Amino acid sequence: LAKTTQPISMDSYEGQEVNITCSHNNIATNDYITWYQQFPSQGPRFIIQGYKTKVTNEVASLFIPADRKSSTLSLPRVSLSDTAVYYCLVGYGNKLVFGAGTILRVKS
Amino acid sequence: EPEVTQTPSHQVTQMGQEVILRCVPISNHLYFYWYRQILGQKVEFLVSFYNNEISEKSEIFDDQFSVERPDGSNFTLKIRSTKLEDSAMYFCASISGAFTDTQYFGPGTRLTVL
């Protein structure tokens, strides 16, 4: 399973766009890139998943360059309720391997 | 939206006691998982379950742990003789089938071993 590296924490203000980058240099051909969000004392919640280029859904966008060695989660116009831990996961198969994640703090 | 449910939300037990954590996965899902998260630490994979048998387990999932799907809807995690270090949040997750499917997590059970 590919190892991922993310910033430990990020701070932002309400209404700003937040971009969290994850590096995964040894991503394998079959691996997908998935981002989860976790609030304290709650289970991880799926945000978005992609394989290459750009994926967009109602809450976020995921940008993946051609070499797939990194990915960027983009959260448009964050609010205080987006304060959470964000995990980048890379893999294909039966289990999810979580890293430490990025603590995003949104301030007013 | 369908969701994974877990009971109880909080379980307090004495060291050495057995506990059973219960999960009801999303109804048409086929793959089931247990993860744990010790306070302040990362989410760790414990075990995956498919077709009524364990498909993969981590080194954490030793002989004190067992899983079963007793009645086609519940998915349980049993910890036979709890230790202080078993105190954690335990999350159940499920997916419908393909490996690229989203894993849906339950709200978790907080296990406190005294």
Coordinates of N, CA and C in Angstrom, one line a residue:
Chain A
L1 N 0.8 -1.2 0.0 CA 0.0 0.0 0.0 C 0.9 1.2 0.0
A2 N 0.5 2.2 -0.8 CA 1.3 3.4 -0.9 C 1.2 4.3 0.3
K3 N 2.4 4.8 0.7 CA 2.5 5.7 1.9 C 2.1 7.1 1.4
T4 N 1.4 7.8 2.3 CA 1.0 9.1 1.9 C 1.6 10.1 2.9
T5 N 1.8 11.3 2.5 CA 2.3 12.4 3.3 C 1.4 13.6 3.1
Q6 N 0.9 14.2 4.2 CA 0.1 15.3 4.2 C 0.6 16.3 5.3
P7 N 0.2 17.6 5.1 CA 0.6 18.5 6.2 C -0.1 18.1 7.5
I8 N 0.5 18.4 8.6 CA -0.1 18.0 9.9 C -1.3 18.9 10.2
S9 N -1.2 20.1 9.9 CA -2.3 21.0 10.2 C -2.4 22.2 9.2
M10 N -3.5 22.8 9.1 CA -3.7 24.0 8.3 C -4.8 24.9 8.9
D11 N -4.6 26.2 8.8 CA -5.6 27.1 9.3 C -6.2 27.9 8.1
S12 N -7.4 28.2 8.2 CA -8.1 29.0 7.2 C -9.2 29.9 7.9
Y13 N -9.8 30.7 7.0 CA -10.9 31.5 7.5 C -12.1 31.2 6.7
E14 N -13.2 31.5 7.3 CA -14.5 31.2 6.7 C -14.6 31.9 5.3
G15 N -15.1 31.2 4.3 CA -15.3 31.7 3.0 C -14.1 31.5 2.1
Q16 N -13.0 31.1 2.6 CA -11.8 30.9 1.8 C -11.9 29.5 1.2
E17 N -11.1 29.4 0.1 CA -10.9 28.1 -0.5 C -9.7 27.4 0.2
V18 N -9.8 26.2 0.5 CA -8.7 25.5 1.1 C -8.2 24.3 0.2
N19 N -6.9 24.2 0.0 CA -6.3 23.2 -0.8 C -5.4 22.4 0.1
I20 N -5.6 21.1 0.2 CA -4.8 20.2 1.0 C -4.1 19.2 0.0
T21 N -2.8 19.2 0.0 CA -2.1 18.4 -0.9 C -1.5 17.2 -0.2
C22 N -1.6 16.1 -0.9 CA -1.1 14.8 -0.4 C -0.1 14.2 -1.4
S23 N 1.0 13.8 -0.9 CA 2.0 13.2 -1.8 C 2.0 11.7 -1.6
H24 N 2.1 10.9 -2.7 CA 2.0 9.5 -2.7 C 2.9 9.0 -3.8
N25 N 4.2 9.1 -3.6 CA 5.2 8.8 -4.6 C 5.2 7.4 -5.2
N26 N 4.8 6.5 -4.3 CA 4.9 5.1 -4.8 C 3.5 4.5 -5.1
I27 N 2.6 5.4 -5.6 CA 1.3 4.9 -5.9 C 1.3 3.9 -7.0
A28 N 0.5 2.8 -6.9 CA 0.5 1.8 -7.9 C -0.5 2.0 -9.0
T29 N -0.4 1.3 -10.1 CA -1.2 1.5 -11.2 C -2.7 1.3 -10.8
N30 N -3.0 0.4 -10.0 CA -4.4 0.1 -9.6 C -5.0 0.9 -8.5
D31 N -4.1 1.7 -7.9 CA -4.5 2.5 -6.7 C -5.5 3.6 -7.1
Y32 N -6.5 3.8 -6.2 CA -7.3 5.0 -6.3 C -7.0 5.9 -5.1
I33 N -7.3 7.2 -5.2 CA -7.0 8.1 -4.2 C -8.4 8.6 -3.6
T34 N -8.5 8.4 -2.3 CA -9.7 8.7 -1.6 C -9.5 9.7 -0.4
W35 N -10.4 10.6 -0.2 CA -10.3 11.5 0.9 C -11.5 11.3 1.8
Y36 N -11.1 11.3 3.1 CA -12.2 11.2 4.1 C -12.0 12.3 5.1
Q37 N -13.2 12.6 5.7 CA -13.2 13.7 6.7 C -13.6 13.1 8.1
Q38 N -13.0 13.5 9.2 CA -13.5 13.0 10.5 C -13.6 14.1 11.5
F39 N -14.8 14.1 12.1 CA -15.0 15.0 13.2 C -14.7 14.2 14.5
P40 N -14.4 14.9 15.6 CA -14.1 14.3 16.9 C -15.2 13.3 17.3
S41 N -14.8 12.1 17.7 CA -15.7 11.1 18.2 C -16.7 10.6 17.2
Q42 N -16.4 10.8 15.9 CA -17.3 10.3 14.8 C -16.5 9.4 13.9
G43 N -17.2 8.6 13.1 CA -16.5 7.8 12.1 C -16.1 8.6 10.9
P44 N -15.1 8.2 10.2 CA -14.6 8.9 9.0 C -15.8 8.9 8.0
R45 N -15.8 10.0 7.2 CA -16.9 10.2 6.2 C -16.3 10.4 4.9
F46 N -16.7 9.7 3.9 CA -16.2 9.8 2.5 C -16.4 11.2 2.0
I47 N -15.4 11.8 1.4 CA -15.6 13.1 0.7 C -15.5 12.9 -0.8
I48 N -14.5 12.3 -1.3 CA -14.3 12.2 -2.8 C -13.3 11.1 -3.1
Q49 N -13.4 10.6 -4.3 CA -12.4 9.6 -4.8 C -12.1 9.8 -6.3
G50 N -10.8 9.6 -6.6 CA -10.5 9.7 -8.0 C -9.3 8.9 -8.4
Y51 N -9.1 8.7 -9.7 CA -8.0 8.0 -10.2 C -7.0 8.9 -11.0
K52 N -7.5 9.8 -11.8 CA -6.7 10.7 -12.5 C -7.5 12.0 -12.9
T53 N -6.8 13.0 -13.3 CA -7.3 14.3 -13.7 C -8.1 14.9 -12.5
K54 N -9.3 15.3 -12.9 CA -10.1 16.1 -11.9 C -11.4 15.5 -11.6
V55 N -11.8 15.4 -10.4 CA -13.1 14.9 -10.0 C -13.8 16.0 -9.1
T56 N -15.0 16.2 -9.4 CA -15.8 17.2 -8.6 C -17.1 16.7 -8.1
N57 N -17.4 16.9 -6.9 CA -18.8 16.6 -6.4 C -19.3 17.8 -5.7
E58 N -20.4 17.6 -5.0 CA -21.1 18.8 -4.4 C -20.3 19.4 -3.2
V59 N -19.3 18.7 -2.7 CA -18.6 19.3 -1.5 C -17.2 19.6 -1.8
A60 N -16.5 19.0 -2.8 CA -15.1 19.2 -3.0 C -14.7 18.8 -4.4
S61 N -13.5 19.2 -4.7 CA -12.8 18.8 -6.0 C -11.5 18.1 -5.6
L62 N -11.1 17.2 -6.5 CA -9.9 16.5 -6.3 C -9.1 16.6 -7.6
F63 N -7.9 17.1 -7.5 CA -7.0 17.3 -8.6 C -5.9 16.3 -8.5
I64 N -5.7 15.6 -9.6 CA -4.6 14.6 -9.7 C -3.8 14.8 -10.9
P65 N -2.5 15.1 -10.8 CA -1.7 15.4 -12.0 C -1.4 14.1 -12.7
A66 N -0.9 14.2 -13.9 CA -0.7 13.1 -14.8 C 0.2 12.0 -14.2
D67 N 1.2 12.3 -13.4 CA 2.0 11.3 -12.8 C 1.4 10.6 -11.6
R68 N 0.4 11.2 -11.1 CA -0.4 10.6 -9.9 C 0.4 10.5 -8.7
K69 N 1.5 11.2 -8.6 CA 2.3 11.1 -7.4 C 1.9 12.0 -6.3
S70 N 0.9 12.8 -6.5 CA 0.3 13.7 -5.5 C -1.2 13.9 -5.9
S71 N -1.9 14.5 -5.0 CA -3.3 14.9 -5.2 C -3.6 16.1 -4.3
T72 N -4.6 16.9 -4.7 CA -5.0 18.0 -4.0 C -6.5 18.0 -3.8
L73 N -6.9 18.0 -2.5 CA -8.3 18.2 -2.2 C -8.6 19.7 -2.1
S74 N -9.6 20.1 -2.8 CA -10.0 21.5 -2.7 C -11.4 21.7 -2.1
L75 N -11.5 22.5 -1.1 CA -12.7 22.7 -0.4 C -13.1 24.2 -0.7
P76 N -14.1 24.4 -1.5 CA -14.5 25.8 -1.8 C -15.2 26.5 -0.6
R77 N -14.9 27.7 -0.3 CA -15.6 28.5 0.6 C -15.9 27.7 1.9
V78 N -14.9 27.5 2.7 CA -15.1 26.7 3.9 C -15.8 27.5 4.9
S79 N -16.5 26.7 5.8 CA -17.2 27.3 7.0 C -16.6 26.7 8.2
L80 N -17.1 27.2 9.4 CA -16.6 26.7 10.7 C -16.8 25.2 10.8
S81 N -17.9 24.7 10.2 CA -18.2 23.3 10.4 C -17.3 22.4 9.6
D82 N -16.4 23.0 8.8 CA -15.5 22.2 8.0 C -14.2 21.9 8.8
T83 N -14.2 22.4 10.0 CA -13.1 22.1 11.0 C -13.1 20.6 11.3
A84 N -12.0 19.9 10.9 CA -12.0 18.4 11.0 C -10.7 17.9 10.6
V85 N -10.5 16.6 10.7 CA -9.3 16.0 10.2 C -9.6 15.4 8.8
Y86 N -8.7 15.6 7.9 CA -8.9 15.2 6.5 C -7.8 14.2 6.2
Y87 N -8.2 13.0 5.7 CA -7.3 11.9 5.5 C -7.2 11.7 3.9
C88 N -6.0 11.5 3.5 CA -5.8 11.1 2.1 C -5.4 9.6 2.1
L89 N -6.1 8.8 1.4 CA -5.8 7.3 1.4 C -5.6 6.9 -0.1
V90 N -4.6 6.0 -0.2 CA -4.3 5.5 -1.5 C -4.3 4.0 -1.5
G91 N -5.0 3.4 -2.4 CA -4.9 1.9 -2.3 C -6.0 1.3 -3.3
Y92 N -5.9 0.0 -3.3 CA -6.8 -0.7 -4.1 C -7.0 -2.0 -3.4
G93 N -8.2 -2.3 -2.9 CA -8.3 -3.6 -2.2 C -9.1 -3.5 -1.0
N94 N -8.8 -4.3 -0.1 CA -9.7 -4.7 0.9 C -9.8 -3.8 2.2
K95 N -8.7 -3.0 2.4 CA -8.7 -2.3 3.6 C -8.2 -0.9 3.4
L96 N -8.6 0.0 4.3 CA -8.1 1.4 4.2 C -7.0 1.6 5.2
V97 N -5.9 2.2 4.8 CA -4.8 2.5 5.7 C -4.7 4.0 5.9
F98 N -5.1 4.4 7.1 CA -5.1 5.8 7.4 C -3.8 6.3 8.0
G99 N -3.4 7.5 7.5 CA -2.3 8.2 8.1 C -2.8 9.1 9.2
A100 N -1.9 10.0 9.6 CA -2.3 10.9 10.7 C -3.3 12.0 10.2
G101 N -3.4 12.2 8.9 CA -4.3 13.2 8.4 C -3.9 14.6 8.6
T102 N -4.7 15.5 8.1 CA -4.4 17.0 8.2 C -5.5 17.6 9.1
I103 N -5.1 18.3 10.2 CA -6.1 19.0 11.0 C -6.4 20.3 10.3
L104 N -7.6 20.5 9.9 CA -8.0 21.8 9.3 C -8.8 22.6 10.3
R105 N -8.3 23.8 10.6 CA -9.0 24.7 11.6 C -9.5 25.9 10.8
V106 N -10.8 26.0 10.8 CA -11.4 27.2 10.1 C -11.8 28.2 11.2
K107 N -11.4 29.4 11.0 CA -11.7 30.5 12.0 C -12.6 31.5 11.4
S108 N -13.3 32.2 12.3 CA -14.2 33.2 11.8 C -13.6 34.6 11.7
Chain B
E1 N -30.6 8.7 3.2 CA -29.4 8.0 2.8 C -29.2 6.8 3.7
P2 N -28.9 5.7 3.2 CA -28.6 4.5 4.1 C -27.4 4.7 4.9
E3 N -27.4 4.1 6.1 CA -26.2 4.3 7.0 C -25.9 3.1 7.8
V4 N -24.7 3.0 8.2 CA -24.2 2.0 9.1 C -24.5 2.4 10.5
T5 N -25.1 1.5 11.3 CA -25.4 1.8 12.7 C -24.6 0.9 13.6
Q6 N -24.3 1.4 14.8 CA -23.5 0.7 15.8 C -24.1 0.8 17.2
T7 N -24.1 -0.3 17.9 CA -24.5 -0.2 19.3 C -23.6 -1.1 20.2
P8 N -23.4 -0.7 21.4 CA -23.9 0.6 22.0 C -23.0 1.7 21.5
S9 N -23.4 3.0 21.9 CA -22.5 4.1 21.5 C -21.3 4.2 22.5
H10 N -21.5 3.7 23.7 CA -20.5 3.7 24.7 C -20.6 2.5 25.6
Q11 N -19.5 1.8 25.8 CA -19.5 0.6 26.6 C -18.4 0.7 27.6
V12 N -18.7 0.5 28.8 CA -17.7 0.5 29.9 C -17.6 -0.9 30.5
T13 N -16.4 -1.4 30.6 CA -16.3 -2.7 31.1 C -15.1 -2.9 32.0
Q14 N -15.0 -3.9 32.8 CA -13.9 -4.2 33.6 C -12.9 -5.0 32.9
M15 N -11.6 -4.8 33.2 CA -10.5 -5.5 32.6 C -10.8 -7.0 32.8
G16 N -10.6 -7.8 31.7 CA -10.8 -9.2 31.7 C -12.2 -9.7 31.3
Q17 N -13.1 -8.8 31.2 CA -14.5 -9.1 30.8 C -14.5 -9.2 29.3
E18 N -15.6 -9.9 28.8 CA -15.8 -10.0 27.4 C -16.8 -8.9 27.0
V19 N -16.6 -8.4 25.8 CA -17.6 -7.4 25.2 C -17.9 -7.8 23.8
I20 N -19.1 -7.4 23.4 CA -19.5 -7.6 22.0 C -20.0 -6.3 21.5
L21 N -19.4 -5.9 20.4 CA -19.8 -4.6 19.8 C -20.6 -5.0 18.5
R22 N -21.7 -4.3 18.4 CA -22.6 -4.7 17.3 C -22.7 -3.6 16.2
C23 N -22.9 -4.1 15.0 CA -23.0 -3.2 13.8 C -24.0 -3.7 12.9
V24 N -24.8 -2.8 12.3 CA -25.7 -3.2 11.3 C -25.2 -2.5 10.0
P25 N -24.6 -3.2 9.1 CA -24.1 -2.6 7.9 C -25.3 -2.2 7.0
I26 N -25.0 -1.5 5.9 CA -26.0 -1.1 4.9 C -26.5 -2.4 4.2
S27 N -27.8 -2.5 4.0 CA -28.4 -3.8 3.8 C -27.9 -4.5 2.5
N28 N -27.5 -3.9 1.5 CA -27.1 -4.7 0.3 C -25.6 -4.7 0.2
H29 N -24.9 -4.4 1.3 CA -23.4 -4.4 1.2 C -22.9 -5.8 1.5
L30 N -21.7 -6.1 1.0 CA -21.2 -7.5 1.1 C -19.9 -7.6 1.8
Y31 N -19.2 -6.5 1.9 CA -17.9 -6.5 2.6 C -18.0 -5.7 3.9
F32 N -17.4 -6.2 5.0 CA -17.6 -5.6 6.3 C -16.2 -5.5 6.9
Y33 N -16.1 -4.4 7.7 CA -14.8 -4.1 8.3 C -14.9 -3.6 9.7
W34 N -13.9 -3.8 10.5 CA -13.8 -3.2 11.8 C -12.5 -2.5 11.8
Y35 N -12.5 -1.2 12.4 CA -11.3 -0.4 12.6 C -11.4 0.1 14.1
R36 N -10.3 0.5 14.6 CA -10.3 1.1 15.9 C -9.4 2.4 15.9
Q37 N -9.7 3.2 16.8 CA -9.0 4.5 16.9 C -8.8 4.8 18.4
I38 N -7.6 4.6 18.8 CA -7.2 5.0 20.2 C -7.2 6.5 20.3
L39 N -7.7 7.0 21.4 CA -7.8 8.5 21.5 C -6.6 9.2 21.1
G40 N -6.7 10.2 20.2 CA -5.6 11.0 19.7 C -4.7 10.3 18.7
Q41 N -5.1 9.1 18.3 CA -4.2 8.4 17.3 C -5.0 8.2 16.0
K42 N -4.3 7.5 15.1 CA -5.0 7.3 13.8 C -5.9 6.1 13.8
V43 N -6.7 6.1 12.8 CA -7.6 5.0 12.6 C -6.8 3.8 12.1
E44 N -7.1 2.6 12.7 CA -6.3 1.4 12.4 C -7.2 0.3 11.9
F45 N -6.9 -0.4 10.9 CA -7.6 -1.5 10.4 C -7.5 -2.7 11.3
L46 N -8.6 -3.4 11.6 CA -8.5 -4.6 12.4 C -8.8 -5.8 11.5
V47 N -9.9 -5.8 10.8 CA -10.3 -7.0 10.1 C -11.3 -6.7 9.0
S48 N -11.3 -7.5 8.0 CA -12.3 -7.5 6.9 C -13.0 -8.8 6.8
F49 N -14.2 -8.8 6.3 CA -15.1 -10.0 6.4 C -15.9 -10.0 5.1
Y50 N -15.9 -11.2 4.5 CA -16.7 -11.3 3.2 C -17.1 -12.8 3.1
N51 N -18.3 -12.9 2.7 CA -18.9 -14.3 2.5 C -18.7 -15.2 3.7
N52 N -19.0 -14.6 4.8 CA -19.0 -15.3 6.1 C -17.7 -15.8 6.6
E53 N -16.6 -15.1 6.1 CA -15.3 -15.5 6.7 C -14.4 -14.3 6.6
I54 N -13.4 -14.3 7.5 CA -12.4 -13.3 7.5 C -11.6 -13.3 6.2
S55 N -11.5 -12.1 5.5 CA -10.7 -12.1 4.3 C -9.3 -11.5 4.6
E56 N -9.2 -10.6 5.6 CA -7.9 -10.1 5.9 C -7.9 -9.6 7.4
K57 N -6.8 -9.7 8.1 CA -6.8 -9.2 9.4 C -5.4 -8.6 9.7
S58 N -5.4 -7.6 10.6 CA -4.1 -7.0 11.0 C -3.5 -7.7 12.1
E59 N -2.2 -7.3 12.5 CA -1.5 -7.9 13.6 C -2.2 -7.6 14.9
I60 N -3.0 -6.5 14.9 CA -3.7 -6.2 16.1 C -4.8 -7.2 16.4
F61 N -5.4 -7.8 15.4 CA -6.5 -8.7 15.5 C -6.0 -10.1 15.9
D62 N -5.7 -10.2 17.2 CA -5.1 -11.5 17.7 C -6.2 -12.4 18.2
D63 N -5.8 -13.4 19.0 CA -6.8 -14.4 19.4 C -7.9 -13.9 20.3
Q64 N -7.7 -12.8 20.9 CA -8.8 -12.3 21.8 C -9.9 -11.7 21.0
F65 N -9.7 -11.4 19.7 CA -10.8 -10.8 18.9 C -11.4 -11.9 18.0
S66 N -12.7 -11.7 17.8 CA -13.4 -12.6 16.8 C -14.5 -11.7 16.2
V67 N -14.9 -12.1 15.0 CA -16.0 -11.5 14.3 C -17.0 -12.5 13.8
E68 N -18.3 -12.1 13.7 CA -19.2 -13.0 13.1 C -20.4 -12.2 12.6
R69 N -21.2 -12.9 11.7 CA -22.4 -12.3 11.2 C -23.5 -13.3 11.5
P70 N -24.0 -13.2 12.7 CA -24.8 -14.3 13.2 C -26.2 -14.5 12.5
D71 N -26.7 -13.4 12.0 CA -28.1 -13.5 11.5 C -28.3 -12.8 10.1
G72 N -27.3 -12.5 9.4 CA -27.5 -11.9 8.1 C -27.6 -10.4 8.1
S73 N -27.8 -9.8 9.3 CA -27.9 -8.4 9.3 C -26.8 -7.8 10.3
N74 N -26.7 -8.4 11.5 CA -25.7 -7.9 12.4 C -24.3 -8.3 12.1
F75 N -23.4 -7.5 12.4 CA -21.9 -7.9 12.2 C -21.3 -7.5 13.6
T76 N -20.7 -8.5 14.3 CA -20.3 -8.3 15.6 C -18.8 -8.4 15.7
L77 N -18.2 -7.7 16.7 CA -16.8 -7.8 17.1 C -16.8 -8.2 18.5
K78 N -16.2 -9.3 18.8 CA -16.1 -9.8 20.2 C -14.7 -9.7 20.7
I79 N -14.5 -9.1 21.9 CA -13.2 -9.0 22.5 C -13.3 -9.9 23.8
R80 N -12.5 -11.0 23.8 CA -12.8 -12.0 24.8 C -12.4 -11.6 26.2
S81 N -11.3 -11.1 26.4 CA -10.7 -10.7 27.7 C -10.1 -9.4 27.6
T82 N -10.9 -8.4 27.9 CA -10.5 -7.0 27.6 C -9.3 -6.6 28.4
K83 N -8.4 -5.8 27.8 CA -7.3 -5.2 28.5 C -7.4 -3.7 28.5
L84 N -6.7 -3.0 29.3 CA -6.8 -1.6 29.4 C -6.5 -0.9 28.1
E85 N -5.6 -1.5 27.3 CA -5.2 -0.9 26.0 C -6.2 -1.1 24.9
D86 N -7.2 -1.9 25.2 CA -8.3 -2.0 24.2 C -9.3 -0.8 24.2
S87 N -9.1 0.1 25.2 CA -9.9 1.3 25.2 C -9.7 2.1 24.0
A88 N -10.8 2.3 23.2 CA -10.7 3.0 21.9 C -12.1 3.2 21.4
M89 N -12.1 3.9 20.3 CA -13.3 4.0 19.5 C -13.2 2.8 18.5
Y90 N -14.3 2.1 18.3 CA -14.3 1.0 17.3 C -15.4 1.4 16.3
F91 N -14.9 1.4 15.0 CA -15.8 1.7 13.9 C -16.0 0.5 13.0
C92 N -17.2 0.4 12.6 CA -17.6 -0.6 11.6 C -17.8 0.1 10.3
A93 N -17.5 -0.6 9.2 CA -17.6 0.0 7.9 C -18.1 -1.1 6.9
S94 N -18.7 -0.7 5.8 CA -19.1 -1.7 4.8 C -19.1 -1.0 3.4
I95 N -18.9 -1.9 2.4 CA -19.0 -1.5 1.1 C -19.9 -2.5 0.3
S96 N -20.4 -2.0 -0.9 CA -21.3 -2.9 -1.6 C -20.7 -4.0 -2.3
G97 N -19.5 -3.8 -2.8 CA -18.9 -4.9 -3.5 C -17.5 -4.6 -4.1
A98 N -17.5 -3.8 -5.1 CA -16.2 -3.5 -5.7 C -15.2 -2.8 -4.8
F99 N -14.0 -3.1 -5.0 CA -13.0 -2.5 -4.1 C -12.9 -1.0 -4.2
T100 N -13.3 -0.5 -5.3 CA -13.3 1.0 -5.4 C -14.5 1.7 -4.8
D101 N -15.4 0.9 -4.3 CA -16.6 1.5 -3.7 C -16.2 2.2 -2.4
T102 N -17.0 3.2 -2.1 CA -16.8 4.0 -0.8 C -17.1 3.1 0.4
Q103 N -16.2 3.2 1.4 CA -16.5 2.5 2.6 C -17.3 3.5 3.5
Y104 N -18.4 3.0 3.9 CA -19.3 3.8 4.8 C -19.1 3.4 6.2
F105 N -18.7 4.3 7.0 CA -18.4 4.1 8.4 C -19.6 4.3 9.3
G106 N -19.7 3.6 10.4 CA -20.7 3.8 11.4 C -20.2 4.9 12.4
P107 N -21.0 5.3 13.3 CA -20.7 6.4 14.2 C -19.7 5.9 15.3
G108 N -19.5 4.6 15.4 CA -18.5 4.2 16.4 C -19.1 3.8 17.7
T109 N -18.4 2.9 18.4 CA -18.6 2.5 19.8 C -17.4 2.9 20.6
R110 N -17.6 3.7 21.6 CA -16.5 4.1 22.5 C -16.4 3.0 23.6
L111 N -15.3 2.3 23.6 CA -15.1 1.2 24.6 C -14.1 1.7 25.7
T112 N -14.5 1.7 26.9 CA -13.7 2.1 28.0 C -13.5 0.9 28.9
V113 N -12.2 0.5 29.1 CA -11.9 -0.7 29.9 C -11.2 -0.1 31.2
L114 N -11.8 -0.5 32.3 CA -11.3 0.0 33.6 C -10.5 -1.0 34.3

